[in-house]
């Protein structure tokens, strides 16, 4: 039973969508891409490098752990560049490939297709059975199946919420009950939102909430890849079971290759399988619609129907006009993407894994000690942003050789900070200028970065300022 009654979306009221299951090459691709993305989502929060998380967004501490580096609030420029890179990547790939993100990589699609719909089919049956049951009266069996389905959905929602929050709170802490109450509160909120989405909201998220869906029309053009129906070959439609009339171009080997017109009636037998499988509840034969998420289920549905008559699918990935890789839009987005990527890499190459600032301690600029030496006191704030523990040593530069500093070596664990008083003294005989240049070099002995800080040493001297 494909379409006993229409479940195509009405403009004013929502008609529940009962997607028919479908097999095909794009669904296999979807399965593999979904598995790969879920592997990343589920596994990465458990990985660590040199004792620090491989990737973790620690919002309370305002830290991002990423592949052995730790980015803090002072690295905001990297976060901005990462955000811009993600945005321009989306713009660039949308201009070339349309909504492939929606169809194959968006978590909404992945979780609905890989978890929710299979669970629904397992518990409630295939499309026709579900439609008939929903239309029928409530019974003990109907209540039991709905209860089982929603319980399973709640389980999936809770699991996904735990995994998502693991990226922020840390997987070990969250799954062992050691995370903060705020983290578990977020799990509760995410679980509720995801359950609502899985159980009821579904395709409406793409149609009414997702910002990417709203502006993707502005990012693509007639040359972007879309899923479309070849009305030239398909129309006028024939009744199901009517013998096919082969037209020119019907024996092409790829569904991407459209063209040719059927003689007399069109090749579409109006079986509506492409409509029945659509998770968005649209009929692609009515032309391109913003609701289409380019999931290619309709292509997989039409392919075997047309193959029976030796034809390629009437639906395929194509563009409204001849597609060129190089055009103003792709060049602009590609250029911006490259510029942001290059800036990120350049800044990253120059970024130090040790973060240090040295400021004067509160009080007078200098003190003349009882032995006549001039003393300046600073506060050194040192943070180890590398993914391994470090042993730091210090050396002074710029001052005469007999200057002395009280600054013993220090060990810092990964992500640890320390504030150290730095006392620098200079013999009275070396004092001439009021201001002397001073540098402090911080050497990481375990292979990390070394940096130098520049400051000044103040004296009661009379030369200069
Ligand atoms: S029309 Fe086809 S590609 Fe578009 S959402 Fe429906 S099934 Fe997916
Ligand atoms: S699956 Fe193909 S043949 Fe059937 S209605 Fe859709 S376009 Fe026509």
CSV table of C-alpha atoms and ligand atoms in Angstrom, one decimal:
chain,number,residue,atom,x,y,z
A,1,UNK,CA,0.0,0.0,0.0
A,2,UNK,CA,1.7,3.1,-1.1
A,3,UNK,CA,-0.7,6.0,-1.1
A,4,UNK,CA,-4.2,5.1,-0.1
A,5,UNK,CA,-4.7,8.7,1.0
A,6,UNK,CA,-2.4,11.6,0.5
A,7,UNK,CA,0.0,12.5,3.2
A,8,UNK,CA,1.4,15.4,1.2
A,9,UNK,CA,1.8,18.5,3.2
A,10,UNK,CA,-1.1,20.9,3.1
A,11,UNK,CA,-0.3,24.7,3.0
A,12,UNK,CA,-2.3,25.5,6.1
A,13,UNK,CA,-2.5,22.3,8.2
A,14,UNK,CA,0.1,19.7,8.9
A,15,UNK,CA,-0.6,16.2,7.4
A,16,UNK,CA,1.4,13.5,9.2
A,17,UNK,CA,4.1,12.1,7.0
A,18,UNK,CA,4.4,8.3,6.8
A,19,UNK,CA,7.6,7.7,4.8
A,20,UNK,CA,7.8,4.4,3.1
A,21,UNK,CA,11.1,2.6,3.6
A,22,UNK,CA,13.2,2.4,0.5
A,23,UNK,CA,16.5,0.8,-0.5
A,24,UNK,CA,19.0,2.0,-3.1
A,25,UNK,CA,22.5,3.3,-3.7
A,26,UNK,CA,21.8,6.7,-2.1
A,27,UNK,CA,20.4,5.1,1.0
A,28,UNK,CA,23.5,2.9,1.3
A,29,UNK,CA,25.6,6.1,1.0
A,30,UNK,CA,23.4,7.7,3.6
A,31,UNK,CA,23.9,4.7,5.9
A,32,UNK,CA,27.7,4.9,5.6
A,33,UNK,CA,27.9,8.7,6.0
A,34,UNK,CA,25.5,8.5,9.0
A,35,UNK,CA,27.7,5.8,10.6
A,36,UNK,CA,30.8,7.8,10.1
A,37,UNK,CA,29.3,10.9,11.6
A,38,UNK,CA,27.9,9.0,14.5
A,39,UNK,CA,31.2,7.4,15.2
A,40,UNK,CA,32.8,10.8,15.5
A,41,UNK,CA,30.0,12.1,17.7
A,42,UNK,CA,30.0,9.1,20.0
A,43,UNK,CA,33.7,8.3,20.2
A,44,UNK,CA,35.6,11.6,20.2
A,45,UNK,CA,34.4,12.8,23.7
A,46,UNK,CA,36.1,9.7,25.2
A,47,UNK,CA,39.5,10.3,23.6
A,48,UNK,CA,42.3,12.1,25.2
A,49,UNK,CA,45.8,13.2,24.3
A,50,UNK,CA,48.6,13.6,27.0
A,51,UNK,CA,45.9,13.5,29.6
A,52,UNK,CA,43.8,16.3,28.2
A,53,UNK,CA,40.5,15.8,26.2
A,54,UNK,CA,41.1,15.4,22.4
A,55,UNK,CA,38.2,17.8,21.8
A,56,UNK,CA,36.1,19.5,24.5
A,57,UNK,CA,34.2,22.8,24.7
A,58,UNK,CA,34.5,23.7,28.4
A,59,UNK,CA,32.1,26.7,28.6
A,60,UNK,CA,32.3,27.4,32.4
A,61,UNK,CA,36.1,27.5,32.1
A,62,UNK,CA,36.0,29.3,28.7
A,63,UNK,CA,38.3,26.7,27.2
A,64,UNK,CA,38.4,24.8,24.0
A,65,UNK,CA,40.6,21.6,23.9
A,66,UNK,CA,41.4,20.7,20.4
A,67,UNK,CA,43.9,18.1,19.3
A,68,UNK,CA,46.6,18.8,21.9
A,69,UNK,CA,46.1,22.6,22.2
A,70,UNK,CA,44.0,24.5,24.6
A,71,UNK,CA,42.3,27.7,23.5
A,72,UNK,CA,41.3,30.2,26.1
A,73,UNK,CA,39.3,33.5,26.2
A,74,UNK,CA,42.5,35.2,24.9
A,75,UNK,CA,42.3,33.1,21.8
A,76,UNK,CA,38.9,34.4,20.7
A,77,UNK,CA,40.3,35.2,17.3
A,78,UNK,CA,40.7,31.5,16.7
A,79,UNK,CA,37.1,30.8,17.7
A,80,UNK,CA,35.9,33.6,15.4
A,81,UNK,CA,37.9,32.2,12.5
A,82,UNK,CA,36.7,28.6,13.2
A,83,UNK,CA,33.1,29.9,13.1
A,84,UNK,CA,33.7,31.9,9.9
A,85,UNK,CA,35.4,28.8,8.3
A,86,UNK,CA,32.4,26.6,9.2
A,87,UNK,CA,30.0,29.3,7.8
A,88,UNK,CA,32.0,29.8,4.5
A,89,UNK,CA,32.4,26.1,4.1
A,90,UNK,CA,28.6,25.7,4.2
A,91,UNK,CA,28.2,28.6,1.8
A,92,UNK,CA,30.8,27.2,-0.6
A,93,UNK,CA,29.5,23.6,-0.6
A,94,UNK,CA,25.8,24.8,-0.8
A,95,UNK,CA,26.6,26.8,-3.9
A,96,UNK,CA,28.2,23.8,-5.5
A,97,UNK,CA,26.2,20.9,-4.2
A,98,UNK,CA,22.9,22.4,-2.9
A,99,UNK,CA,21.5,20.8,0.3
A,100,UNK,CA,23.7,17.7,0.5
A,101,UNK,CA,24.4,18.7,4.1
A,102,UNK,CA,20.7,18.4,4.9
A,103,UNK,CA,20.3,15.1,3.2
A,104,UNK,CA,23.4,13.3,4.3
A,105,UNK,CA,25.1,15.1,7.2
A,106,UNK,CA,22.6,17.1,9.3
A,107,UNK,CA,22.1,15.5,12.7
A,108,UNK,CA,18.4,15.9,12.4
A,109,UNK,CA,18.4,13.8,9.2
A,110,UNK,CA,20.9,11.3,10.5
A,111,UNK,CA,19.1,10.6,13.7
A,112,UNK,CA,15.7,10.5,12.1
A,113,UNK,CA,16.8,8.1,9.3
A,114,UNK,CA,19.2,5.9,11.3
A,115,UNK,CA,17.3,5.6,14.6
A,116,UNK,CA,13.8,7.0,14.7
A,117,UNK,CA,12.3,5.7,11.5
A,118,UNK,CA,13.8,2.2,11.8
A,119,UNK,CA,12.5,2.0,15.4
A,120,UNK,CA,9.1,3.2,14.3
A,121,UNK,CA,8.9,0.7,11.5
A,122,UNK,CA,10.1,-2.1,13.8
A,123,UNK,CA,7.4,-1.4,16.4
A,124,UNK,CA,4.5,0.0,14.3
A,125,UNK,CA,5.1,-1.6,10.9
A,126,UNK,CA,5.5,-0.2,7.4
A,127,UNK,CA,3.8,2.9,6.1
A,128,UNK,CA,0.5,1.4,5.2
A,129,UNK,CA,0.1,-0.4,8.5
A,130,UNK,CA,1.0,2.7,10.4
A,131,UNK,CA,-1.5,4.8,8.4
A,132,UNK,CA,-4.3,2.2,9.0
A,133,UNK,CA,-3.5,1.9,12.7
A,134,UNK,CA,-3.5,5.7,13.2
A,135,UNK,CA,-6.8,6.0,11.4
A,136,UNK,CA,-8.4,3.2,13.5
A,137,UNK,CA,-9.8,3.3,17.0
A,138,UNK,CA,-7.6,3.0,20.0
A,139,UNK,CA,-7.1,-0.5,21.2
A,140,UNK,CA,-4.8,-2.2,23.8
A,141,UNK,CA,-2.4,-3.2,21.0
A,142,UNK,CA,-2.3,0.4,19.6
A,143,UNK,CA,-1.6,1.8,23.1
A,144,UNK,CA,1.1,-0.8,23.7
A,145,UNK,CA,2.8,-0.1,20.4
A,146,UNK,CA,2.7,3.6,20.9
A,147,UNK,CA,4.0,3.3,24.4
A,148,UNK,CA,6.8,1.1,23.3
A,149,UNK,CA,7.7,3.4,20.5
A,150,UNK,CA,7.7,6.6,22.6
A,151,UNK,CA,9.7,4.8,25.3
A,152,UNK,CA,12.3,3.9,22.7
A,153,UNK,CA,12.3,7.4,21.4
A,154,UNK,CA,12.9,8.7,24.9
A,155,UNK,CA,15.8,6.4,25.3
A,156,UNK,CA,17.4,7.6,22.0
A,157,UNK,CA,16.8,11.2,23.0
A,158,UNK,CA,18.4,10.7,26.4
A,159,UNK,CA,21.4,8.9,24.8
A,160,UNK,CA,21.9,11.6,22.2
A,161,UNK,CA,21.6,14.3,24.8
A,162,UNK,CA,24.2,12.6,27.0
A,163,UNK,CA,26.6,12.3,24.0
A,164,UNK,CA,26.1,15.9,23.0
A,165,UNK,CA,26.7,17.2,26.5
A,166,UNK,CA,29.7,14.9,26.7
A,167,UNK,CA,31.4,17.3,24.2
A,168,UNK,CA,31.0,20.1,26.8
A,169,UNK,CA,31.2,18.5,30.2
A,170,UNK,CA,33.6,15.6,29.4
A,171,UNK,CA,32.4,12.1,28.8
A,172,UNK,CA,34.0,10.4,31.8
A,173,UNK,CA,32.7,12.9,34.3
A,174,UNK,CA,29.2,12.9,32.7
A,175,UNK,CA,28.8,9.1,32.4
A,176,UNK,CA,30.2,8.5,35.9
A,177,UNK,CA,27.9,11.0,37.7
A,178,UNK,CA,30.8,13.4,38.4
A,179,UNK,CA,29.6,16.2,36.2
A,180,UNK,CA,28.0,19.4,37.5
A,181,UNK,CA,24.2,19.7,38.1
A,182,UNK,CA,24.2,22.2,35.3
A,183,UNK,CA,25.5,19.6,32.9
A,184,UNK,CA,22.7,17.1,33.9
A,185,UNK,CA,20.2,19.9,33.7
A,186,UNK,CA,21.3,20.4,30.1
A,187,UNK,CA,20.9,16.7,29.5
A,188,UNK,CA,17.4,16.9,30.7
A,189,UNK,CA,16.5,19.9,28.5
A,190,UNK,CA,18.2,18.4,25.4
A,191,UNK,CA,16.4,15.1,26.0
A,192,UNK,CA,13.0,16.8,26.2
A,193,UNK,CA,13.7,18.9,23.1
A,194,UNK,CA,15.0,15.9,21.1
A,195,UNK,CA,12.1,13.7,22.3
A,196,UNK,CA,9.6,16.3,21.1
A,197,UNK,CA,11.5,16.5,17.8
A,198,UNK,CA,11.6,12.7,17.3
A,199,UNK,CA,8.1,12.0,18.3
A,200,UNK,CA,6.2,14.9,16.7
A,201,UNK,CA,8.1,17.9,15.2
A,202,UNK,CA,10.3,16.0,12.7
A,203,UNK,CA,10.2,17.6,9.2
A,204,UNK,CA,8.8,20.8,10.6
A,205,UNK,CA,12.2,21.5,12.1
A,206,UNK,CA,13.6,21.8,8.5
A,207,UNK,CA,10.6,23.7,7.2
A,208,UNK,CA,10.2,26.3,10.0
A,209,UNK,CA,13.1,26.4,12.4
A,210,UNK,CA,16.4,25.6,10.8
A,211,UNK,CA,18.2,28.8,9.9
A,212,UNK,CA,20.3,27.1,7.2
A,213,UNK,CA,17.1,26.0,5.4
A,214,UNK,CA,15.8,29.5,5.5
A,215,UNK,CA,18.8,31.1,3.8
A,216,UNK,CA,20.0,28.2,1.6
A,217,UNK,CA,17.9,29.6,-1.2
A,218,UNK,CA,20.1,32.7,-1.2
A,219,UNK,CA,23.3,30.6,-1.2
A,220,UNK,CA,22.5,28.5,-4.2
A,221,UNK,CA,21.6,29.4,-7.8
A,222,UNK,CA,20.4,27.7,-11.0
A,223,UNK,CA,23.8,25.9,-11.3
A,224,UNK,CA,23.7,24.3,-7.8
A,225,UNK,CA,23.0,20.6,-7.5
A,226,UNK,CA,19.4,19.8,-6.6
A,227,UNK,CA,17.1,16.8,-6.7
A,228,UNK,CA,14.6,17.3,-9.5
A,229,UNK,CA,12.1,15.4,-11.6
A,230,UNK,CA,12.6,15.2,-15.4
A,231,UNK,CA,9.2,16.5,-16.4
A,232,UNK,CA,10.3,16.4,-20.1
A,233,UNK,CA,10.6,12.6,-19.9
A,234,UNK,CA,8.0,12.0,-17.2
A,235,UNK,CA,5.0,14.0,-18.4
A,236,UNK,CA,2.2,13.5,-19.3
A,237,UNK,CA,1.9,10.8,-16.6
A,238,UNK,CA,0.3,7.4,-17.4
A,239,UNK,CA,-1.8,5.2,-15.2
A,240,UNK,CA,0.1,2.6,-13.2
A,241,UNK,CA,0.6,-0.6,-15.2
A,242,UNK,CA,0.5,1.1,-18.6
A,243,UNK,CA,3.2,-0.2,-20.9
A,244,UNK,CA,6.2,2.1,-21.0
A,245,UNK,CA,6.9,4.1,-24.1
A,246,UNK,CA,10.6,4.5,-24.5
A,247,UNK,CA,11.9,7.8,-25.6
A,248,UNK,CA,15.2,9.1,-26.7
A,249,UNK,CA,17.8,9.1,-24.0
A,250,UNK,CA,16.1,6.6,-21.8
A,251,UNK,CA,18.9,4.0,-21.8
A,252,UNK,CA,21.4,6.3,-20.2
A,253,UNK,CA,23.4,4.7,-17.4
A,254,UNK,CA,23.2,7.4,-14.8
A,255,UNK,CA,20.3,9.1,-13.1
A,256,UNK,CA,22.3,12.3,-13.4
A,257,UNK,CA,21.9,12.2,-17.1
A,258,UNK,CA,18.6,13.6,-18.0
A,259,UNK,CA,17.2,14.3,-21.4
A,260,UNK,CA,15.1,12.9,-24.1
A,261,UNK,CA,11.3,12.9,-24.3
A,262,UNK,CA,9.0,10.0,-24.4
A,263,UNK,CA,7.0,9.7,-27.5
A,264,UNK,CA,3.2,10.1,-26.8
A,265,UNK,CA,2.7,9.7,-23.1
A,266,UNK,CA,5.5,10.3,-20.6
A,267,UNK,CA,7.5,7.7,-18.7
A,268,UNK,CA,6.0,8.5,-15.3
A,269,UNK,CA,3.5,5.7,-14.4
A,270,UNK,CA,2.2,7.9,-11.5
A,271,UNK,CA,2.9,5.1,-9.0
A,272,UNK,CA,3.6,7.8,-6.4
A,273,UNK,CA,6.4,5.9,-4.8
A,274,UNK,CA,8.6,9.0,-4.9
A,275,UNK,CA,5.9,10.8,-2.9
A,276,UNK,CA,5.4,7.8,-0.5
A,277,UNK,CA,9.1,7.6,0.5
A,278,UNK,CA,9.6,11.4,0.9
A,279,UNK,CA,10.3,12.3,4.6
A,280,UNK,CA,9.3,15.9,3.9
A,281,UNK,CA,5.9,14.9,2.5
A,282,UNK,CA,6.4,16.6,-0.8
A,283,UNK,CA,5.8,15.6,-4.4
A,284,UNK,CA,9.0,16.4,-6.3
A,285,UNK,CA,7.2,16.1,-9.6
A,286,UNK,CA,5.6,19.5,-8.8
A,287,UNK,CA,8.9,21.2,-9.2
A,288,UNK,CA,11.7,22.2,-6.9
A,289,UNK,CA,10.4,23.0,-3.4
A,290,UNK,CA,12.2,24.6,-0.5
A,291,UNK,CA,11.2,21.7,1.8
A,292,UNK,CA,13.3,19.3,-0.2
A,293,UNK,CA,16.3,18.3,1.8
A,294,UNK,CA,18.0,16.5,-1.1
A,295,UNK,CA,18.0,13.1,0.7
A,296,UNK,CA,17.6,11.3,-2.7
A,297,UNK,CA,15.0,8.8,-1.3
A,298,UNK,CA,12.8,9.7,-4.3
A,299,UNK,CA,15.7,8.8,-6.7
A,300,UNK,CA,16.1,5.4,-5.0
A,301,UNK,CA,12.3,4.9,-5.2
A,302,UNK,CA,12.0,5.8,-8.9
A,303,UNK,CA,15.2,4.0,-10.1
A,304,UNK,CA,13.8,0.4,-9.8
A,305,UNK,CA,10.5,1.4,-11.3
A,306,UNK,CA,12.1,2.9,-14.4
A,307,UNK,CA,14.7,0.1,-14.5
A,308,UNK,CA,11.8,-2.4,-15.2
A,309,UNK,CA,11.4,-0.6,-18.5
A,310,UNK,CA,15.1,-0.2,-19.2
A,311,UNK,CA,15.0,3.4,-18.3
A,312,UNK,CA,17.0,5.6,-15.9
A,313,UNK,CA,15.2,7.3,-13.0
A,314,UNK,CA,13.0,10.2,-13.7
A,315,UNK,CA,14.4,11.9,-10.6
A,316,UNK,CA,18.0,12.6,-10.1
A,317,UNK,CA,20.7,15.0,-8.9
A,318,UNK,CA,20.9,17.8,-11.5
A,319,UNK,CA,20.9,21.6,-11.8
A,320,UNK,CA,18.4,23.9,-13.4
A,321,UNK,CA,21.0,25.1,-15.9
A,322,UNK,CA,24.4,23.7,-17.0
A,323,UNK,CA,26.5,23.6,-13.9
A,324,UNK,CA,30.0,25.1,-13.8
A,325,UNK,CA,32.4,24.7,-11.0
A,326,UNK,CA,33.9,28.1,-11.5
A,327,UNK,CA,31.4,30.9,-11.4
A,328,UNK,CA,31.2,34.2,-9.4
A,329,UNK,CA,29.4,32.7,-6.4
A,330,UNK,CA,31.7,29.7,-6.0
A,331,UNK,CA,34.8,31.9,-6.6
A,332,UNK,CA,33.7,34.4,-4.0
A,333,UNK,CA,32.8,31.8,-1.3
A,334,UNK,CA,35.9,29.7,-2.2
A,335,UNK,CA,38.1,32.8,-1.9
A,336,UNK,CA,36.7,33.8,1.5
A,337,UNK,CA,37.0,30.2,2.7
A,338,UNK,CA,40.7,30.1,1.6
A,339,UNK,CA,41.4,33.4,3.2
A,340,UNK,CA,39.9,32.5,6.5
A,341,UNK,CA,41.6,29.1,6.4
A,342,UNK,CA,45.0,30.7,5.6
A,343,UNK,CA,44.6,33.3,8.3
A,344,UNK,CA,43.7,30.5,10.8
A,345,UNK,CA,46.8,28.4,9.9
A,346,UNK,CA,49.1,31.4,9.9
A,347,UNK,CA,47.9,32.5,13.4
A,348,UNK,CA,48.0,28.9,14.6
A,349,UNK,CA,51.6,28.5,13.4
A,350,UNK,CA,52.6,31.6,15.4
A,351,UNK,CA,50.6,30.7,18.4
A,352,UNK,CA,52.5,29.8,21.6
A,353,UNK,CA,51.4,27.0,23.8
A,354,UNK,CA,52.5,28.9,26.8
A,355,UNK,CA,50.5,32.0,27.7
A,356,UNK,CA,52.3,34.6,29.9
A,357,UNK,CA,51.8,38.2,31.0
A,358,UNK,CA,54.1,40.2,33.3
A,359,UNK,CA,52.8,43.3,35.0
A,360,UNK,CA,54.2,45.5,37.7
A,361,UNK,CA,53.1,44.6,41.2
A,362,UNK,CA,51.0,47.2,42.9
A,363,UNK,CA,53.1,49.8,44.7
A,364,UNK,CA,56.0,52.1,43.9
A,365,UNK,CA,57.7,51.7,40.5
A,366,UNK,CA,61.0,50.9,42.2
A,367,UNK,CA,62.5,50.5,45.7
A,368,UNK,CA,66.1,51.2,46.8
A,369,UNK,CA,67.0,48.4,49.1
A,370,UNK,CA,69.2,48.9,52.2
A,371,UNK,CA,72.3,47.7,50.3
A,372,UNK,CA,71.7,50.3,47.6
A,373,UNK,CA,70.4,47.9,44.9
A,374,UNK,CA,67.3,49.0,43.0
A,375,UNK,CA,64.4,46.6,43.1
A,376,UNK,CA,61.5,46.3,40.7
A,377,UNK,CA,58.7,43.7,41.5
A,378,UNK,CA,56.4,42.2,38.8
A,379,UNK,CA,53.7,39.6,38.8
A,380,UNK,CA,54.1,36.9,36.2
A,381,UNK,CA,50.9,35.0,35.2
A,382,UNK,CA,51.9,31.8,33.4
A,383,UNK,CA,49.5,29.3,31.8
A,384,UNK,CA,50.4,25.9,30.2
A,385,UNK,CA,48.1,25.7,27.2
A,386,UNK,CA,49.8,22.6,25.8
A,387,UNK,CA,48.4,19.1,26.2
A,388,UNK,CA,51.3,17.9,28.4
A,389,UNK,CA,53.0,18.9,31.7
A,390,UNK,CA,55.9,21.4,31.3
A,391,UNK,CA,58.9,22.4,33.2
A,392,UNK,CA,59.6,26.1,32.7
A,393,UNK,CA,62.9,27.9,33.4
A,394,UNK,CA,63.5,31.7,33.2
A,395,UNK,CA,66.3,34.0,32.1
A,396,UNK,CA,66.6,37.8,32.1
A,397,UNK,CA,67.8,39.8,29.2
A,398,UNK,CA,68.4,43.5,28.5
A,399,UNK,CA,69.8,44.5,31.9
A,400,UNK,CA,73.5,44.6,32.8
A,401,UNK,CA,75.0,41.2,33.5
A,402,UNK,CA,75.1,41.7,37.3
A,403,UNK,CA,71.4,42.1,37.5
A,404,UNK,CA,69.7,39.4,39.6
A,405,UNK,CA,66.3,37.9,39.6
A,406,UNK,CA,64.6,35.7,42.1
A,407,UNK,CA,62.6,33.3,39.8
A,408,UNK,CA,63.1,29.6,40.3
A,409,UNK,CA,61.9,27.0,37.7
A,410,UNK,CA,58.3,25.9,37.9
A,411,UNK,CA,56.4,22.8,36.9
A,412,UNK,CA,52.9,23.2,35.4
A,413,UNK,CA,50.4,20.5,34.5
A,414,UNK,CA,48.5,20.8,31.3
A,415,UNK,CA,45.9,23.6,31.5
A,416,UNK,CA,47.3,24.8,34.8
A,417,UNK,CA,48.1,28.5,35.7
A,418,UNK,CA,50.2,30.1,38.3
A,419,UNK,CA,51.0,33.7,39.3
A,420,UNK,CA,54.6,34.2,40.4
A,421,UNK,CA,56.2,37.3,42.0
A,422,UNK,CA,59.3,38.3,40.0
A,423,UNK,CA,61.8,40.4,41.9
A,424,UNK,CA,64.6,42.0,39.7
A,425,UNK,CA,67.5,43.8,41.3
A,426,UNK,CA,70.2,46.0,39.9
A,427,UNK,CA,73.3,47.4,41.6
A,428,UNK,CA,73.3,51.1,42.2
A,429,UNK,CA,76.4,51.5,40.1
A,430,UNK,CA,74.5,50.3,37.0
A,431,UNK,CA,71.7,52.9,37.4
A,432,UNK,CA,71.9,55.8,35.0
A,433,UNK,CA,68.8,55.8,32.9
A,434,UNK,CA,65.4,56.1,34.6
A,435,UNK,CA,64.1,53.4,32.3
A,436,UNK,CA,65.9,50.3,31.2
A,437,UNK,CA,64.6,47.7,28.7
A,438,UNK,CA,64.0,44.3,30.3
A,439,UNK,CA,63.1,41.0,28.8
A,440,UNK,CA,62.1,37.7,30.4
A,441,UNK,CA,62.6,34.5,28.4
A,442,UNK,CA,60.5,31.5,29.4
A,443,UNK,CA,61.9,28.2,28.2
A,444,UNK,CA,59.8,25.1,28.1
A,445,UNK,CA,62.1,22.1,28.9
A,446,UNK,CA,59.7,19.4,27.7
A,447,UNK,CA,59.6,20.4,24.1
A,448,UNK,CA,56.9,23.0,24.3
A,449,UNK,CA,57.1,26.6,23.0
A,450,UNK,CA,59.5,29.2,24.5
A,451,UNK,CA,58.5,32.9,24.6
A,452,UNK,CA,60.0,36.2,25.6
A,453,UNK,CA,58.2,39.1,27.4
A,454,UNK,CA,59.3,42.7,27.1
A,455,UNK,CA,58.9,45.2,29.9
A,456,UNK,CA,60.8,48.0,31.6
A,457,UNK,CA,63.0,48.3,34.7
A,458,UNK,CA,62.5,51.7,36.5
A,459,UNK,CA,65.3,53.3,38.5
A,460,UNK,CA,66.0,56.6,40.3
A,461,UNK,CA,68.5,57.5,37.5
A,462,UNK,CA,68.4,60.9,35.9
A,463,UNK,CA,69.1,60.2,32.3
A,464,UNK,CA,66.1,59.9,29.9
A,465,UNK,CA,62.6,59.3,30.9
B,1,LIG,S1,11.7,15.3,-2.7
B,1,LIG,FE1,13.2,13.6,-2.8
B,1,LIG,S2,15.1,14.4,-2.2
B,1,LIG,FE2,13.5,15.9,-1.7
B,1,LIG,S3,13.1,15.5,0.5
B,1,LIG,FE3,11.6,14.3,-0.7
B,1,LIG,S4,12.6,12.3,-1.0
B,1,LIG,FE4,14.2,13.7,-0.3
B,2,LIG,S1,8.5,7.0,-8.6
B,2,LIG,FE1,9.0,7.6,-10.7
B,2,LIG,S2,7.4,6.6,-11.9
B,2,LIG,FE2,6.6,6.6,-9.8
B,2,LIG,S3,5.4,8.5,-9.6
B,2,LIG,FE3,7.5,9.0,-9.0
B,2,LIG,S4,8.5,9.8,-10.8
B,2,LIG,FE4,6.6,8.7,-11.5
